């Protein structure tokens, strides 16, 4: 059993970790999360002393006992714990005090599901569920805490449901998904911040007294902060030391905070951001807080990442394309932007076919009045000036050439200059009579409304059914402002942000069910909604609008802490690069894009024959390494280039017989020092042949002695070293 309950001690065991809680005197205490400790009741670590100004709950005759200094599993508000809390409810009399008490629990086979929300599913893994019910004894508000235990994956999931069991309606002002308390404070907070075209930059800093946190009030998870954080002991490295990850399976506003208290405890919380969050619960109504994936590693950050990679690839991503090889595509965005027509696309397809590309994706600009980004969104009608004879003619033409066809949509948005907006101005998020805020000169449709979703859904279905479309790029190119829905009464306006995301998930569920053979790629100005929630519907997401291979090194490095390469949309683009103006070799661009879904985003008709030959070879190579890259274990072999003069990463096959080591040397130097890269994850005693050389080296040699990188004569040269175990 992965879950046990003995003497009110709940222990959740995975292969390499244990998570423990204890119900005592009516409270649910957190006692431990770390390496396995057998069946020991870890509450012996808790101590009570009178700290002063930390109040004592009625009924407990101990001035040393205060919720303010205990490790708690799901803290309410207003009863003496002054740290960050999980739940705040406003009752009809205006009071806000919630005193949660343990009521009972249930252990179930299999993994729980969350209605209307993405969550890890059981798949072929073993999984168990623990449900613990807490209740505010005075106000009859109940909280069900859900725990999913994936023993082999070293993942523990958490979510919860708040139910109003009383007869009066209440307002939920905060309902976080989880709290994780630690006895210690000497840890680092690792987070992934960024901006458009530079997402998920890893930043690590020591915890300090007070609160350290990240979040999004932008409506989506955002480019600015990814909904994934790590706490790590200060000496934790890639290969050693303790670390705890917390990954939010949600695509909207979020908050993740670590607070070090007066007693040097640390509290990590994660949940939906409470700015403009106000959920009305009438009698019997419930609110479900989205899922968090927790993982613990005592073998450093690398192992933590590999835990998440497996969980997300196998138990979050779904559908036909979760494991299937995805077509190598060419996207016309950076090739033509809005200036294309059928002839141009067919010419791209013809030349793409010659080099082995498998799919053409037609990006933005094919519909309505859309010759730039000022108009047309919402009018999902083919623009026959650009595509004479319609979509069918184009798609048939592309198919005849021998390529599959994919298309771009931005379903959640509307341009004011569109027929849709002229007909339904109230369908956009905005406050009537107020001036509004535009982003990319467009507005956000109110996806909390079913009628709005239904209209867009029907339009999308018509398009997808009108031709042989096998891929959709789903974009969302601005963040939310002026959030107010014409459909909801005043007392429910605090629900709009979350209802929007629920509406989006509902739409995605329906459209992916309706078109199971279509590959969906998520996108939000690149990686602005790159989260585990979206990955439940989209097995891959365009990682960043920055296609510069060197900038991608940093972006993909940060991305790799939680997300598997199978989810990382990455393309080779033209040089000088459109975002940075930098030029690097085709080889470097190819090696970097292979740490993702791999494809092209350039005007192939402008390429020289020589470059096309390189593309052909790259495609062959990618196909050869495909299994290794997608199903192998991923190791980071350097930092993101901030300190090191190279960025390196490695794929190792599950049987450790084969490996692909990749490095990009950043700067060429005169009289250069030698640079070694140290492999990981190989069998120490096995002998590996270094393909293309005479070298046969032991795994131990490659991991401890390292591999000597070649002396480069130009900036940003890439090496790719294929290691195969000798028979
Ligand atoms: C976003 C995407 C790009 C492209 C444009 C089209 O910025 O990230 O890849 O699709 O929109 O407008």
Coordinates of C-alpha atoms in Angstrom, one line a residue, residues 410-615:
X410 CA -6.6 32.3 -32.1
X411 CA -10.0 31.3 -30.9
X412 CA -10.1 33.3 -27.6
X413 CA -9.6 36.7 -29.3
X414 CA -11.5 39.3 -31.2
X415 CA -10.5 42.4 -33.2
X416 CA -12.8 45.4 -32.8
X417 CA -12.5 45.6 -36.6
X418 CA -14.3 42.4 -37.2
X419 CA -17.8 41.3 -38.1
X420 CA -18.0 39.3 -34.9
X421 CA -17.3 42.3 -32.7
X422 CA -19.6 44.5 -34.7
X423 CA -22.4 42.0 -34.1
X424 CA -21.6 41.1 -30.5
X425 CA -19.6 43.9 -28.8
X426 CA -20.6 42.5 -25.4
X427 CA -18.8 39.2 -26.1
X428 CA -15.5 40.8 -25.3
X429 CA -14.2 41.2 -21.7
X430 CA -14.8 44.8 -20.8
X431 CA -16.6 47.1 -18.4
X432 CA -19.5 48.8 -20.3
X433 CA -19.0 52.6 -20.6
X434 CA -15.4 52.4 -19.6
X435 CA -12.4 53.1 -21.7
X436 CA -10.6 49.8 -22.4
X437 CA -7.1 48.4 -22.7
X438 CA -6.1 46.9 -26.0
X439 CA -3.3 44.4 -26.4
X440 CA -1.9 43.8 -29.9
X441 CA -4.9 45.9 -30.8
X442 CA -7.3 43.1 -29.9
X443 CA -9.7 42.2 -27.1
X444 CA -10.2 38.9 -25.2
X445 CA -13.5 37.1 -25.8
X446 CA -15.5 36.2 -22.7
X447 CA -14.8 32.5 -22.7
X448 CA -16.7 32.2 -19.4
X449 CA -19.8 32.4 -21.6
X450 CA -21.1 29.3 -23.2
X451 CA -22.8 31.1 -26.1
X452 CA -19.5 32.7 -27.0
X453 CA -17.6 29.4 -26.8
X454 CA -20.3 27.7 -28.8
X455 CA -20.1 30.2 -31.6
X456 CA -16.3 29.9 -31.9
X457 CA -16.5 26.1 -31.5
X458 CA -18.9 25.8 -34.4
X459 CA -16.8 28.1 -36.6
X460 CA -13.7 26.1 -35.8
X461 CA -15.4 22.8 -36.5
X462 CA -16.6 24.1 -39.9
X463 CA -13.1 25.0 -40.9
X464 CA -11.5 21.8 -39.6
X465 CA -14.1 19.7 -41.4
X466 CA -13.8 21.6 -44.6
X467 CA -10.5 20.1 -45.6
X468 CA -7.9 17.5 -44.5
X469 CA -6.4 19.5 -41.6
X470 CA -4.2 17.5 -39.3
X471 CA -2.7 20.0 -37.0
X472 CA -3.9 23.2 -35.2
X473 CA -1.7 25.9 -33.6
X474 CA -3.9 27.4 -30.9
X475 CA -2.7 30.9 -30.1
X476 CA -3.6 33.6 -27.5
X477 CA -1.8 36.8 -28.0
X478 CA -2.6 39.2 -25.2
X479 CA -3.3 39.1 -21.5
X480 CA -6.6 40.0 -19.8
X481 CA -7.7 43.4 -18.7
X482 CA -11.1 45.0 -18.0
X483 CA -12.3 41.6 -16.7
X484 CA -16.1 41.8 -16.4
X485 CA -18.6 39.5 -17.9
X486 CA -22.0 40.7 -19.3
X487 CA -23.5 37.4 -18.3
X488 CA -22.8 37.3 -14.6
X489 CA -24.5 39.2 -11.7
X490 CA -22.4 41.7 -9.7
X491 CA -21.9 39.2 -6.9
X492 CA -20.3 36.7 -9.3
X493 CA -17.9 39.0 -11.1
X494 CA -15.1 37.7 -9.0
X495 CA -15.5 34.4 -10.7
X496 CA -14.8 35.6 -14.2
X497 CA -11.0 34.9 -14.4
X498 CA -11.5 31.3 -13.2
X499 CA -14.7 30.7 -15.2
X500 CA -12.8 31.8 -18.3
X501 CA -10.2 29.1 -17.7
X502 CA -12.9 26.5 -17.0
X503 CA -14.6 27.6 -20.2
X504 CA -11.3 27.3 -22.1
X505 CA -10.7 23.8 -20.7
X506 CA -14.3 22.8 -21.6
X507 CA -13.7 24.0 -25.2
X508 CA -10.4 22.2 -25.4
X509 CA -11.9 19.0 -24.1
X510 CA -14.6 19.1 -26.7
X511 CA -12.5 20.1 -29.7
X512 CA -9.8 17.5 -28.9
X513 CA -12.4 14.8 -28.5
X514 CA -14.1 15.8 -31.7
X515 CA -10.8 15.8 -33.7
X516 CA -8.8 13.0 -32.1
X517 CA -6.6 12.8 -35.2
X518 CA -5.6 16.4 -35.1
X519 CA -2.3 17.4 -33.4
X520 CA -2.9 20.5 -31.3
X521 CA 0.0 22.8 -30.5
X522 CA -0.6 25.4 -27.8
X523 CA 0.9 28.9 -28.1
X524 CA 0.5 32.3 -26.4
X525 CA 2.8 34.7 -28.0
X526 CA 5.3 31.8 -27.8
X527 CA 5.4 30.4 -24.3
X528 CA 3.0 32.6 -22.4
X529 CA 0.8 29.7 -21.4
X530 CA 3.3 27.0 -21.2
X531 CA 2.0 25.0 -18.3
X532 CA 0.9 21.5 -17.3
X533 CA -2.7 22.5 -17.5
X534 CA -2.5 23.2 -21.2
X535 CA -0.4 20.1 -21.8
X536 CA -3.5 18.0 -20.8
X537 CA -5.0 19.2 -24.1
X538 CA -2.0 20.2 -26.2
X539 CA 0.9 17.7 -26.1
X540 CA 3.2 20.4 -27.4
X541 CA 3.4 24.2 -26.9
X542 CA 5.3 26.7 -28.9
X543 CA 8.1 27.4 -26.4
X544 CA 8.9 31.0 -27.3
X545 CA 8.6 33.5 -30.1
X546 CA 12.3 33.9 -29.8
X547 CA 13.7 31.5 -32.4
X548 CA 17.3 32.6 -32.0
X549 CA 19.2 29.3 -31.2
X550 CA 21.4 31.0 -28.6
X551 CA 18.6 32.6 -26.7
X552 CA 16.7 29.4 -27.0
X553 CA 19.6 27.7 -25.0
X554 CA 18.6 29.7 -21.9
X555 CA 14.8 29.4 -22.5
X556 CA 15.0 25.6 -23.1
X557 CA 17.3 25.2 -20.2
X558 CA 14.7 26.8 -17.8
X559 CA 11.9 25.0 -19.5
X560 CA 13.6 21.6 -18.9
X561 CA 13.2 21.9 -15.1
X562 CA 9.6 20.8 -15.3
X563 CA 8.6 20.1 -18.9
X564 CA 9.7 17.2 -21.1
X565 CA 11.2 17.8 -24.6
X566 CA 8.1 16.3 -26.2
X567 CA 6.2 19.4 -25.1
X568 CA 8.7 22.0 -26.3
X569 CA 7.9 23.5 -29.7
X570 CA 11.2 24.3 -31.3
X571 CA 12.1 25.3 -34.9
X572 CA 15.1 26.1 -37.0
X573 CA 14.6 29.6 -38.3
X574 CA 16.4 31.9 -40.7
X575 CA 19.6 33.9 -40.0
X576 CA 20.1 36.7 -39.3
X577 CA 17.5 35.8 -36.8
X578 CA 14.4 37.9 -36.8
X579 CA 14.3 38.6 -33.1
X580 CA 18.0 39.2 -32.4
X581 CA 19.8 39.8 -35.7
X582 CA 22.3 37.1 -34.8
X583 CA 23.6 34.5 -37.3
X584 CA 24.7 31.1 -36.3
X585 CA 25.3 27.9 -38.3
X586 CA 22.5 25.6 -39.5
X587 CA 24.1 22.9 -37.4
X588 CA 23.7 24.9 -34.2
X589 CA 20.2 25.8 -35.0
X590 CA 19.4 22.2 -35.8
X591 CA 21.0 20.8 -32.6
X592 CA 19.0 23.3 -30.5
X593 CA 15.7 22.6 -32.2
X594 CA 16.2 18.9 -31.7
X595 CA 15.8 19.4 -28.0
X596 CA 12.2 19.9 -28.8
X597 CA 9.5 18.9 -31.3
X598 CA 11.8 20.0 -34.2
X599 CA 10.6 21.7 -37.3
X600 CA 11.4 24.7 -39.6
X601 CA 10.1 28.3 -39.6
X602 CA 11.7 30.0 -42.6
X603 CA 11.2 30.6 -46.3
X604 CA 12.7 27.5 -47.8
X605 CA 12.2 29.0 -51.3
X606 CA 15.0 31.5 -50.4
X607 CA 17.4 28.8 -49.3
X608 CA 20.5 27.9 -51.2
X609 CA 20.9 24.3 -52.5
X610 CA 23.7 23.8 -50.0
X611 CA 21.5 24.9 -47.1
X612 CA 18.8 22.6 -48.3
X613 CA 21.2 19.7 -48.3
X614 CA 22.0 20.5 -44.6
X615 CA 18.3 20.5 -43.8

